[in-house]
Coordinates of C-alpha atoms and ligand atoms in Angstrom, one line a residue:
M1 CA 13.2 3.1 -3.7
K2 CA 13.5 6.8 -2.4
T3 CA 16.1 6.3 0.0
G4 CA 18.3 9.4 -1.9
T5 CA 16.1 11.6 -1.4
F6 CA 15.1 11.0 2.2
E7 CA 18.0 14.4 3.4
Q8 CA 16.1 16.5 1.0
H9 CA 12.1 15.5 2.4
V10 CA 14.2 16.5 6.0
E11 CA 15.6 20.1 4.9
E12 CA 12.6 21.1 2.9
E13 CA 10.6 19.6 6.2
L14 CA 12.5 21.6 8.1
S15 CA 12.5 25.2 6.1
R16 CA 8.8 24.7 5.8
L17 CA 8.4 24.1 9.8
G18 CA 10.9 27.1 10.4
E19 CA 8.9 29.5 8.3
A20 CA 5.3 28.0 9.5
T21 CA 7.1 28.7 13.1
A22 CA 8.5 32.1 12.4
A23 CA 11.6 30.6 14.4
S24 CA 15.3 31.5 13.7
R25 CA 16.6 28.1 13.6
V26 CA 15.6 24.8 13.2
Y27 CA 17.8 21.3 13.7
I28 CA 17.9 18.3 14.1
F29 CA 20.6 16.3 16.8
E30 CA 20.8 12.4 16.6
N31 CA 21.8 11.0 19.7
R32 CA 25.3 8.8 19.9
L33 CA 28.1 7.5 22.1
A34 CA 30.5 9.9 23.2
P35 CA 34.1 8.9 23.2
E36 CA 33.6 7.7 26.7
G37 CA 31.2 5.9 26.2
T38 CA 28.5 8.2 27.3
L39 CA 25.1 9.7 25.5
G40 CA 25.9 12.7 23.3
A41 CA 24.2 13.7 20.3
V42 CA 25.2 15.3 16.7
P43 CA 23.5 18.3 14.6
R44 CA 22.2 16.0 11.6
F45 CA 20.5 18.7 9.7
E46 CA 19.7 22.9 10.2
W47 CA 17.2 25.3 8.8
V48 CA 18.3 28.7 9.3
A49 CA 16.6 32.0 9.1
P50 CA 18.5 34.8 7.2
V51 CA 21.4 36.4 8.8
I52 CA 20.7 34.4 11.2
T53 CA 24.5 32.2 11.8
P54 CA 24.5 28.8 11.2
Q55 CA 26.2 26.1 14.0
I56 CA 25.5 23.1 12.5
D57 CA 29.2 22.7 12.1
S58 CA 30.3 24.3 15.0
P59 CA 33.0 23.1 17.0
E60 CA 31.2 22.5 19.8
Y61 CA 29.0 20.1 18.7
R62 CA 32.2 18.0 18.1
D63 CA 32.1 15.3 20.9
F64 CA 29.1 16.5 22.1
A65 CA 27.9 15.0 25.1
W66 CA 25.3 15.6 27.1
R67 CA 27.0 15.3 30.9
V68 CA 29.6 16.7 29.8
G69 CA 28.8 19.9 28.4
G70 CA 26.3 20.7 31.6
F71 CA 23.4 19.3 29.6
G72 CA 22.5 16.9 31.9
R73 CA 19.2 18.2 32.6
W74 CA 17.7 18.2 28.7
E75 CA 19.1 14.1 28.6
N76 CA 16.8 13.6 31.6
T77 CA 13.6 15.4 30.5
L78 CA 14.4 14.8 26.5
S79 CA 14.2 11.0 27.4
Q80 CA 11.8 10.5 29.1
G81 CA 9.5 12.2 26.4
E82 CA 9.3 15.6 27.7
P83 CA 10.0 19.2 26.1
I84 CA 12.8 21.8 27.0
H85 CA 11.7 25.2 26.4
G86 CA 11.6 28.6 27.6
L87 CA 13.5 31.9 27.5
I88 CA 17.5 31.3 27.8
R89 CA 18.1 33.8 30.7
D90 CA 16.2 31.5 33.2
F91 CA 17.8 28.3 32.2
P92 CA 20.5 27.0 34.6
E93 CA 24.4 28.9 34.6
S94 CA 25.9 25.5 33.0
E95 CA 23.5 25.8 30.0
R96 CA 23.0 30.3 29.7
E97 CA 26.3 30.1 27.9
G98 CA 26.7 28.4 24.9
L99 CA 23.1 28.9 24.0
A100 CA 23.0 33.0 24.2
A101 CA 26.9 32.6 22.8
Q102 CA 24.5 31.1 19.2
G103 CA 22.4 34.2 19.8
I104 CA 19.2 32.1 21.4
R105 CA 16.5 34.2 23.8
S106 CA 14.5 31.1 23.5
I107 CA 14.2 27.6 22.8
A108 CA 11.6 24.9 22.7
V109 CA 13.4 21.4 21.7
V110 CA 11.4 18.1 21.5
P111 CA 12.2 14.8 21.6
I112 CA 12.3 12.4 18.6
F113 CA 11.7 8.3 19.8
V114 CA 12.7 5.9 16.7
E115 CA 11.7 2.3 17.6
E116 CA 10.5 3.5 21.4
K117 CA 13.9 4.7 21.7
W118 CA 15.0 8.2 22.4
W119 CA 16.7 9.1 19.2
G120 CA 17.7 12.2 19.4
L121 CA 15.8 16.1 18.9
I122 CA 14.6 18.5 17.2
G123 CA 15.2 21.9 17.7
F124 CA 13.2 25.9 17.4
D125 CA 15.5 28.9 18.4
D126 CA 14.0 32.4 18.7
C127 CA 16.7 34.8 18.4
A128 CA 14.8 37.7 17.2
A129 CA 12.1 37.5 20.8
E130 CA 11.8 35.7 23.9
R131 CA 9.1 33.8 23.1
V132 CA 6.8 32.3 25.3
W133 CA 5.8 28.9 24.0
S134 CA 2.3 28.0 24.4
A135 CA 0.5 24.3 24.8
A136 CA -0.8 24.4 21.5
E137 CA 2.4 24.9 19.9
L138 CA 4.5 22.9 22.1
D139 CA 2.0 20.2 20.4
A140 CA 2.3 20.8 17.1
L141 CA 6.3 21.1 17.9
K142 CA 5.7 17.0 19.5
A143 CA 3.8 16.3 16.4
S144 CA 6.4 17.3 13.9
A145 CA 9.4 14.7 16.1
G146 CA 6.0 11.8 16.3
I147 CA 6.3 12.7 12.2
F148 CA 10.4 12.6 12.0
G149 CA 10.1 10.2 14.2
A150 CA 8.9 8.0 11.7
A151 CA 10.2 9.0 8.8
I152 CA 13.7 7.6 10.2
Q153 CA 12.3 4.9 11.4
R154 CA 11.0 3.7 7.5
K155 CA 14.6 4.8 6.2
H156 CA 16.1 2.4 9.0
A157 CA 14.3 0.0 8.2
E158 CA 15.3 0.4 4.2
E159 CA 19.0 1.3 4.7
R160 CA 18.6 -2.6 6.8
I161 CA 16.9 -4.4 4.1
Q162 CA 19.9 -2.8 1.8
Q163 CA 22.7 -3.6 4.1
Q164 CA 20.9 -7.4 4.2
L165 CA 20.6 -7.4 0.1
Q166 CA 24.2 -6.8 0.4
H167 CA 25.3 -9.0 3.0
V168 CA 23.5 -11.9 0.9
A169 CA 25.7 -10.3 -2.3
A170 CA 28.4 -10.5 -0.6
L171 CA 28.0 -14.2 0.5
H172 CA 27.6 -15.1 -2.8
Q173 CA 30.9 -13.3 -3.8
I174 CA 32.3 -15.8 -1.6
D175 CA 30.6 -18.8 -2.6
L176 CA 32.3 -18.0 -6.2
A177 CA 35.7 -17.3 -4.7
I178 CA 35.6 -20.7 -3.0
A179 CA 34.1 -22.7 -6.1
S180 CA 37.1 -21.2 -8.5
S181 CA 40.1 -20.6 -6.6
L182 CA 41.4 -24.0 -6.2
D183 CA 44.5 -21.6 -4.0
L184 CA 43.6 -21.5 -0.3
S185 CA 45.2 -18.0 0.6
V186 CA 43.2 -16.6 -2.4
T187 CA 39.9 -17.7 -0.7
L188 CA 41.0 -15.8 2.4
S189 CA 41.9 -13.0 1.3
I190 CA 38.5 -12.1 -0.7
V191 CA 36.2 -13.3 2.0
L192 CA 38.5 -10.4 4.4
D193 CA 37.9 -8.1 1.9
Q194 CA 33.8 -8.6 2.4
V195 CA 34.4 -9.0 5.9
T196 CA 36.2 -6.2 6.1
T197 CA 33.3 -3.5 4.3
Q198 CA 30.5 -5.2 5.1
L199 CA 31.3 -5.6 8.7
H200 CA 32.3 -2.0 8.8
V201 CA 35.7 -2.4 10.4
D202 CA 39.3 -1.4 9.0
A203 CA 41.3 -4.8 9.7
A204 CA 40.7 -8.2 10.2
N205 CA 42.8 -11.6 10.3
V206 CA 42.4 -15.0 10.0
L207 CA 44.5 -17.6 12.7
L208 CA 44.2 -21.5 11.3
M209 CA 44.5 -24.0 14.2
N210 CA 47.2 -26.5 14.2
S211 CA 45.2 -29.9 15.1
A212 CA 48.4 -31.5 15.6
T213 CA 50.2 -28.3 18.2
Q214 CA 46.7 -27.3 19.3
T215 CA 48.1 -24.0 18.3
L216 CA 47.2 -21.3 16.1
R217 CA 48.7 -20.1 13.4
F218 CA 48.9 -17.0 11.4
A219 CA 47.1 -17.3 7.1
A220 CA 45.7 -14.3 6.3
N221 CA 44.8 -10.3 7.0
R222 CA 44.0 -7.1 5.8
G223 CA 44.0 -3.6 6.5
F224 CA 47.3 -4.0 9.6
R225 CA 49.3 -0.7 8.8
T226 CA 52.4 -3.0 10.4
R227 CA 53.2 -6.6 10.7
A228 CA 51.7 -7.3 14.1
L229 CA 49.6 -9.8 14.8
Q230 CA 51.7 -12.0 11.9
N231 CA 54.7 -14.0 13.8
A232 CA 53.7 -15.3 17.1
D233 CA 51.8 -18.8 17.6
L234 CA 49.0 -19.1 19.4
R235 CA 47.6 -22.0 22.4
L236 CA 44.7 -22.7 22.5
G237 CA 43.2 -21.2 25.9
T238 CA 45.5 -18.1 25.5
G239 CA 45.1 -14.8 24.3
H240 CA 41.3 -13.1 22.9
A241 CA 41.9 -15.7 20.0
G242 CA 42.7 -18.3 22.3
R243 CA 39.5 -18.2 24.6
V244 CA 37.3 -18.1 21.8
A245 CA 38.8 -21.2 19.6
L246 CA 38.6 -22.9 22.9
E247 CA 35.1 -22.2 24.4
R248 CA 34.3 -21.6 20.5
Q249 CA 32.0 -18.2 21.4
I250 CA 32.0 -14.9 19.9
A251 CA 34.0 -12.5 21.9
T252 CA 33.9 -8.8 21.2
I253 CA 35.7 -5.8 23.3
P254 CA 34.0 -2.3 22.6
H255 CA 37.1 -0.7 24.1
L256 CA 40.9 -2.6 23.9
A257 CA 42.0 0.0 26.3
N258 CA 40.5 -1.7 29.0
Q259 CA 42.4 -4.4 28.5
P260 CA 46.0 -3.4 28.3
N261 CA 47.9 -7.2 28.6
E262 CA 46.3 -9.0 25.8
F263 CA 48.2 -8.3 22.9
S264 CA 51.5 -8.8 24.1
R265 CA 51.7 -10.7 20.8
S266 CA 53.3 -7.6 19.0
A267 CA 54.5 -5.1 20.3
E268 CA 53.9 -3.7 17.0
F269 CA 49.9 -3.7 17.8
A270 CA 49.9 -0.6 19.5
R271 CA 50.8 1.5 16.6
E272 CA 47.8 0.1 15.2
G273 CA 45.7 2.4 17.0
F274 CA 42.9 -0.2 17.1
V275 CA 40.0 0.9 19.4
A276 CA 37.2 -2.2 18.9
Y277 CA 37.9 -5.8 18.2
A278 CA 35.7 -9.1 18.0
A279 CA 36.3 -12.9 17.4
A280 CA 34.9 -15.5 15.8
P281 CA 35.3 -18.9 16.1
L282 CA 35.8 -20.7 12.7
I283 CA 33.7 -23.9 13.4
A284 CA 33.0 -26.9 11.2
K285 CA 31.7 -30.1 11.0
G286 CA 32.1 -30.1 14.9
Q287 CA 35.5 -29.0 14.3
V288 CA 37.4 -25.5 15.8
R289 CA 39.3 -24.8 12.1
G290 CA 40.7 -21.4 13.2
V291 CA 39.4 -18.0 14.6
L292 CA 38.4 -14.8 12.9
E293 CA 39.6 -11.7 14.3
V294 CA 38.4 -7.9 13.5
F295 CA 39.7 -4.6 14.4
R296 CA 37.9 -1.1 14.1
R297 CA 40.4 1.9 15.1
H298 CA 36.8 3.3 16.6
T299 CA 34.7 2.0 18.9
L300 CA 31.2 -0.1 17.7
D301 CA 27.9 -0.7 18.2
F302 CA 28.0 -4.4 18.3
D303 CA 24.3 -5.0 17.1
P304 CA 22.5 -8.5 16.7
E305 CA 22.4 -7.9 13.1
W306 CA 26.0 -7.4 13.1
L307 CA 27.2 -10.0 15.2
R308 CA 24.9 -12.3 13.3
Y309 CA 26.3 -11.6 10.0
L310 CA 29.7 -11.8 11.4
E311 CA 28.7 -15.4 12.4
T312 CA 27.4 -16.2 9.2
L313 CA 31.0 -15.2 7.7
A314 CA 32.9 -17.3 9.7
G315 CA 30.2 -20.3 9.1
Q316 CA 31.7 -19.5 5.1
L317 CA 35.2 -19.0 6.3
A318 CA 34.8 -22.4 8.4
I319 CA 33.5 -24.2 4.9
A320 CA 36.1 -23.1 3.2
I321 CA 39.1 -24.1 4.4
D322 CA 37.8 -26.7 6.0
S323 CA 36.4 -28.0 1.7
H324 CA 40.1 -27.1 1.5
A325 CA 41.6 -29.3 3.7
M326 CA 39.4 -31.8 2.2
F327 CA 39.6 -32.0 -0.7
N328 CA 42.3 -30.4 -1.5
G329 CA 40.2 -27.3 -3.6
L330 CA 39.4 -30.0 -6.0
Q331 CA 36.1 -30.6 -5.5
R332 CA 33.9 -28.9 -2.7
A333 CA 29.9 -29.8 -1.5
N334 CA 27.5 -26.8 -2.7
T335 CA 25.5 -28.2 -0.2
E336 CA 26.8 -26.7 2.5
L337 CA 27.0 -22.8 1.4
M338 CA 23.3 -23.4 0.1
L339 CA 22.1 -24.0 3.9
A340 CA 24.9 -20.5 4.5
Y341 CA 22.8 -18.8 2.5
D342 CA 19.1 -20.2 3.7
T343 CA 20.1 -19.0 7.4
T344 CA 20.5 -15.8 6.2
L345 CA 17.2 -16.1 4.3
E346 CA 15.0 -17.2 7.4
G347 CA 16.8 -14.8 9.1
W348 CA 15.3 -11.9 7.0
S349 CA 12.4 -13.5 6.6
K350 CA 11.9 -13.2 10.4
A351 CA 12.6 -9.8 11.1
L352 CA 9.5 -9.1 8.5
D353 CA 7.4 -11.5 10.3
L354 CA 8.9 -9.0 13.0
R355 CA 7.4 -5.8 11.7
D356 CA 4.1 -7.4 10.9
K357 CA 3.6 -8.6 14.3
E358 CA 0.2 -9.6 13.9
T359 CA 1.6 -12.4 11.2
E360 CA 4.7 -13.7 13.2
G361 CA 5.6 -17.2 12.4
H362 CA 3.5 -16.7 9.0
T363 CA 6.4 -16.9 6.7
L364 CA 7.7 -20.4 8.4
R365 CA 4.3 -21.9 7.9
V366 CA 3.3 -20.6 5.1
T367 CA 6.5 -22.0 3.4
E368 CA 6.6 -25.7 4.7
M369 CA 3.0 -25.6 3.8
T370 CA 4.1 -24.4 0.1
L371 CA 6.5 -27.0 0.3
R372 CA 4.0 -29.8 1.2
L373 CA 1.2 -29.3 -2.1
A374 CA 4.5 -28.1 -4.3
R375 CA 5.6 -31.8 -3.7
A376 CA 2.1 -32.7 -3.9
M377 CA 1.7 -31.2 -7.3
G378 CA 4.8 -33.5 -8.2
M379 CA 7.1 -30.4 -8.1
N380 CA 11.2 -31.4 -8.7
E381 CA 13.2 -31.7 -6.0
A382 CA 15.5 -28.7 -8.0
E383 CA 12.5 -26.7 -8.5
I384 CA 11.5 -27.0 -4.4
V385 CA 14.9 -25.4 -3.9
H386 CA 13.3 -22.3 -5.6
V387 CA 9.9 -22.2 -4.0
R388 CA 11.0 -22.5 -0.8
R389 CA 13.3 -19.2 -1.3
G390 CA 10.4 -17.7 -2.7
A391 CA 8.1 -18.7 0.0
L392 CA 10.6 -17.2 2.4
L393 CA 10.7 -14.1 0.5
H394 CA 7.3 -13.7 -0.3
D395 CA 6.1 -10.4 1.0
I396 CA 9.7 -8.9 1.0
G397 CA 8.4 -5.9 -0.6
K398 CA 6.5 -5.4 2.2
M399 CA 9.3 -3.6 4.0
G400 CA 8.7 -1.1 1.4
I401 CA 5.2 0.2 2.5
P402 CA 4.7 2.8 5.3
D403 CA 3.8 1.0 9.1
S404 CA 0.6 3.6 8.6
I405 CA -0.3 1.5 5.5
L406 CA 1.3 -2.0 6.4
L407 CA -0.5 -1.6 10.2
K408 CA -3.4 0.2 10.0
P409 CA -6.3 -1.6 11.8
G410 CA -9.2 -0.4 9.1
A411 CA -10.0 -0.9 5.4
L412 CA -8.1 0.5 2.6
T413 CA -8.4 3.8 1.0
D414 CA -8.0 3.7 -2.6
E415 CA -4.6 5.7 -2.1
E416 CA -3.1 3.2 0.7
W417 CA -4.0 0.2 -2.0
V418 CA -2.2 1.9 -4.9
I419 CA 0.7 1.7 -2.2
M420 CA 0.3 -2.2 -1.1
R421 CA -0.3 -3.2 -4.4
K422 CA 3.5 -2.6 -4.7
H423 CA 5.0 -5.0 -2.7
P424 CA 5.1 -7.5 -5.6
V425 CA 7.4 -5.2 -7.4
Y426 CA 9.5 -3.8 -4.6
A427 CA 10.5 -7.7 -3.8
Y428 CA 10.8 -7.7 -7.5
E429 CA 13.1 -4.5 -7.7
L430 CA 15.1 -5.6 -4.9
L431 CA 15.7 -9.3 -5.3
S432 CA 16.0 -9.5 -8.9
P433 CA 19.9 -8.4 -9.2
I434 CA 21.4 -11.5 -6.5
S435 CA 21.5 -14.0 -9.1
Y436 CA 20.7 -17.1 -7.4
L437 CA 18.0 -15.6 -6.6
R438 CA 16.3 -15.0 -9.5
P439 CA 15.1 -18.3 -10.2
A440 CA 12.9 -17.6 -6.9
L441 CA 11.6 -14.5 -7.8
D442 CA 8.1 -15.9 -9.1
I443 CA 7.0 -16.2 -5.4
P444 CA 7.8 -12.7 -4.4
Y445 CA 6.5 -11.1 -7.7
A446 CA 3.6 -13.3 -8.6
H447 CA 1.8 -13.9 -5.9
H448 CA -0.8 -11.7 -6.6
E449 CA -1.8 -12.9 -9.7
K450 CA -5.2 -14.3 -10.2
W451 CA -6.1 -17.4 -11.9
D452 CA -9.0 -14.9 -13.3
G453 CA -6.6 -12.5 -14.4
S454 CA -7.9 -9.5 -12.1
G455 CA -4.7 -9.7 -9.5
Y456 CA -2.0 -7.4 -9.5
P457 CA 0.7 -6.3 -10.1
R458 CA 0.8 -7.7 -14.0
G459 CA -2.9 -8.5 -14.7
L460 CA -1.5 -12.0 -15.5
K461 CA -4.2 -14.8 -16.4
G462 CA -4.1 -19.0 -16.3
E463 CA -0.7 -20.6 -17.3
P464 CA 1.3 -17.5 -17.7
I465 CA 1.4 -17.1 -13.7
P466 CA 4.4 -19.4 -12.7
L467 CA 3.4 -22.6 -11.0
A468 CA 5.1 -21.9 -7.8
A469 CA 3.0 -18.7 -7.9
R470 CA -0.5 -20.1 -8.4
I471 CA 0.6 -22.8 -5.5
F472 CA 1.5 -19.9 -3.2
A473 CA -1.6 -18.2 -3.8
V474 CA -3.8 -20.5 -1.9
I475 CA -1.4 -21.4 0.8
D476 CA -1.0 -17.4 1.2
V477 CA -4.9 -17.0 1.5
W478 CA -5.1 -19.7 3.7
D479 CA -2.8 -18.5 6.0
A480 CA -4.0 -15.1 6.1
L481 CA -7.6 -16.1 6.8
T482 CA -6.8 -18.5 9.3
S483 CA -4.7 -15.5 11.3
D484 CA -5.8 -12.4 12.8
R485 CA -4.6 -9.7 11.4
P486 CA -4.2 -6.2 12.3
Y487 CA -8.0 -5.3 10.1
R488 CA -9.4 -8.4 11.2
K489 CA -10.1 -11.1 13.4
A490 CA -8.8 -14.9 11.9
W491 CA -11.6 -16.6 9.9
P492 CA -12.9 -20.4 11.3
E493 CA -11.1 -22.6 9.2
A494 CA -14.5 -24.2 7.5
K495 CA -15.0 -20.8 6.8
A496 CA -11.4 -20.2 4.9
R497 CA -11.8 -23.8 3.3
A498 CA -15.6 -23.1 1.4
H499 CA -14.3 -20.1 0.1
I500 CA -10.8 -21.5 -0.9
R501 CA -13.0 -23.9 -3.0
E502 CA -15.4 -21.2 -4.1
Q503 CA -12.6 -18.6 -5.7
A504 CA -11.0 -22.0 -8.0
G505 CA -10.9 -20.7 -11.6
K506 CA -11.2 -17.1 -9.9
H507 CA -8.9 -16.1 -7.5
F508 CA -7.3 -19.9 -8.1
D509 CA -5.8 -22.2 -10.4
P510 CA -8.6 -24.7 -9.8
R511 CA -5.8 -27.9 -10.1
V512 CA -4.1 -26.4 -7.0
V513 CA -7.4 -26.2 -5.2
E514 CA -8.0 -29.4 -5.9
A515 CA -5.2 -30.6 -4.3
F516 CA -4.8 -28.5 -1.2
L517 CA -8.4 -29.5 -1.0
A518 CA -6.1 -33.3 -0.8
L519 CA -4.3 -32.3 2.1
E520 CA -5.5 -30.5 3.5
L521 CA -8.2 -33.2 4.8
E522 CA -5.8 -35.8 4.4
V523 CA -4.0 -34.2 7.8
G524 CA -6.9 -32.1 9.0
A525 CA -5.3 -29.3 9.7
Ligands
C2E1 P1 -2.1 -10.3 3.9 O1 -2.5 -10.3 5.0 O2 -1.4 -11.4 3.8 O3 -3.2 -11.7 2.4 C1 -2.5 -11.5 2.1 C2 -3.7 -12.3 1.0 O4 -4.6 -12.8 1.6 C3 -4.4 -10.8 0.4 O5 -4.2 -10.1 -0.6 C4 -6.0 -11.5 0.5 O6 -5.8 -12.1 -1.0 C5 -6.3 -12.9 1.3 N1 -7.2 -12.4 2.4 C6 -6.0 -11.4 3.2 N2 -7.6 -10.9 4.2 C7 -8.7 -11.6 3.4 C8 -10.0 -11.1 3.6 O7 -10.5 -10.6 4.9 N3 -11.2 -11.3 3.0 C9 -11.0 -12.2 2.0 N4 -11.4 -12.4 1.1 N5 -9.3 -12.4 1.5 C10 -8.6 -12.0 2.4 P2 -4.5 -8.3 -0.7 O8 -5.8 -8.4 -0.9 O9 -3.9 -8.1 -2.5 O10 -3.7 -7.8 0.4 C11 -2.5 -7.8 0.1 C12 -1.5 -7.2 1.3 O11 -3.0 -6.3 1.9 C13 -2.4 -7.6 2.7 O12 -1.7 -9.6 3.1 C14 -2.0 -7.1 3.7 O13 -1.3 -7.2 4.1 C15 -2.9 -5.9 2.7 N6 -4.2 -5.6 3.7 C16 -5.7 -6.0 2.3 N7 -6.6 -5.8 2.9 C17 -6.2 -4.8 4.0 C18 -7.4 -3.9 4.7 O14 -8.4 -3.9 5.2 N8 -6.8 -3.1 5.5 C19 -5.3 -3.6 6.0 N9 -4.5 -2.6 6.7 N10 -4.5 -4.0 5.5 C20 -5.2 -5.0 4.4
SIN2 C1 22.5 -11.1 6.7 O1 23.2 -11.2 7.9 O2 22.5 -11.0 5.6 C2 20.6 -11.5 6.9 C3 20.7 -12.2 8.2 C4 20.1 -10.9 9.3 O3 20.9 -10.2 9.6 O4 18.7 -10.7 9.2
SIN3 C1 11.5 -2.9 10.4 O1 11.4 -2.2 12.3 O2 10.1 -1.7 10.8 C2 11.8 -3.4 9.8 C3 12.1 -5.4 9.9 C4 13.2 -5.4 10.9 O3 14.6 -5.2 10.2 O4 13.6 -5.3 12.1
FE4 FE1 1.5 -10.4 -0.7
FE5 FE1 1.9 -12.9 2.7

């Protein structure tokens, strides 16, 4: 995927816009929470005409907050989707000074929206003339803001998938650590490494539950500068961690300063400079085994994905602790870890369905049907594990397909098809680095191959197409045809069934079609 070139693209686009509009500066600001929790913005990109002074590194923009900076009017207007434009000398006093200091005489600023939320702005300065922006010019600027918004949205989707891949890889590292180490403290330290990196926190610790005394005791930590929080035992129900263990629920605190007395456990704690905090109970087999605490020296936006991953890591930790206690490190049931992975994959495939709004539930449905058909065709349970993962991830490569194509209401053009046909290759590129998913690649990579050799991406023909992919193809098309798509309404089941029968030996493996039709009749679906 072309994440590396995103910045270059934007730079190029800004300079193109700057020259086309004969502006002095063109820049993009991104909104972000200022330290006090109010909304602010930071400069992200800037183009300047020759002899104009760049402003992107101006100290004025460090910790810039809309209201505090005297730009509350801009916040109100831009957040409503409306532009700010005009001559600086006509602007209110609170705004005029800073703008004039940058040599600006006329300005047009258009909000950028991403996923329907106000994300930031694109601005155009004129330092040479008191330009009056025409309605047509403003419309053109709004159109470019829309294009930036779409590009950023796509970039976000790509970053999200990269991040989730790293999450899966990290879980695998933890699995290896648990499997290979006899010493719980070694395992905990490896897990805490992953916790701090993947959750972007500065420090983390694990407290273990002593069920006899109902106290939590420090077991391992990462990233602390002092010996804070290492000594005292914490009774169940006291302090943040004690409450988390008692209530069995994640707790999050974006600003520790607002809760001054909670960390009286340690006098050294204040010297750590922690700002944000979260804690998750470690629960295995219904028992609280301990608490995972994470700390950050800057505030943190606890978004749902972050919280879900914290929960996943806490689940892994609990399993590690539990299996250590049970088998004394000698033996361990692998199945629970595999279950934890598969929960991750389900979350992942749900995210995909969400994007492709029309196919909600599609992934779980096709996975379930594929497993039924695979079993009916005699695949064994060892193979079924990989079939399940492959089916859940079958269209993961569509993450790389832009919304304009994926959600297009009409037929695709030739150029769009070239891109759409890459989705199995994207899936291959994304998943093949993850060793535990490699045996699950058959479906994502080969589900659009056809029995007669006319499919893509490799044009495989007949038996060389992996059986899992041949089975999945029938189910995928069945589900696609019987569902509404952005480009057509659902077909009646009889028509879909006739299509599948007719494609036996062309699109589909005839043996699979036969098994499918037999199964279909049996369940009367
Ligand atoms: P999808 O919608 O999940 O469809 C999966 C497969 O089901 C398709 O693979 C195709 O083999 C079959 N299928 C789906 N709808 C129809 C249909 O109306 N008639 C027939 N005969 N078969 C159908 P295919 O063709 O390789 O397409 C892959 C993906 O490309 C589709 O996934 C969908 O996301 C997209 N796509 C396909 N056709 C169009 C289109 O006309 N417009 C748009 N916007 N997207 C399309
Ligand atoms: C993950 O945490 O690895 C993926 C689950 C998700 O956030 O969709
Ligand atoms: C998207 O928002 O386009 C990507 C799907 C997701 O991760 O939610
Ligand atoms: Fe597909
Ligand atoms: Fe699909």
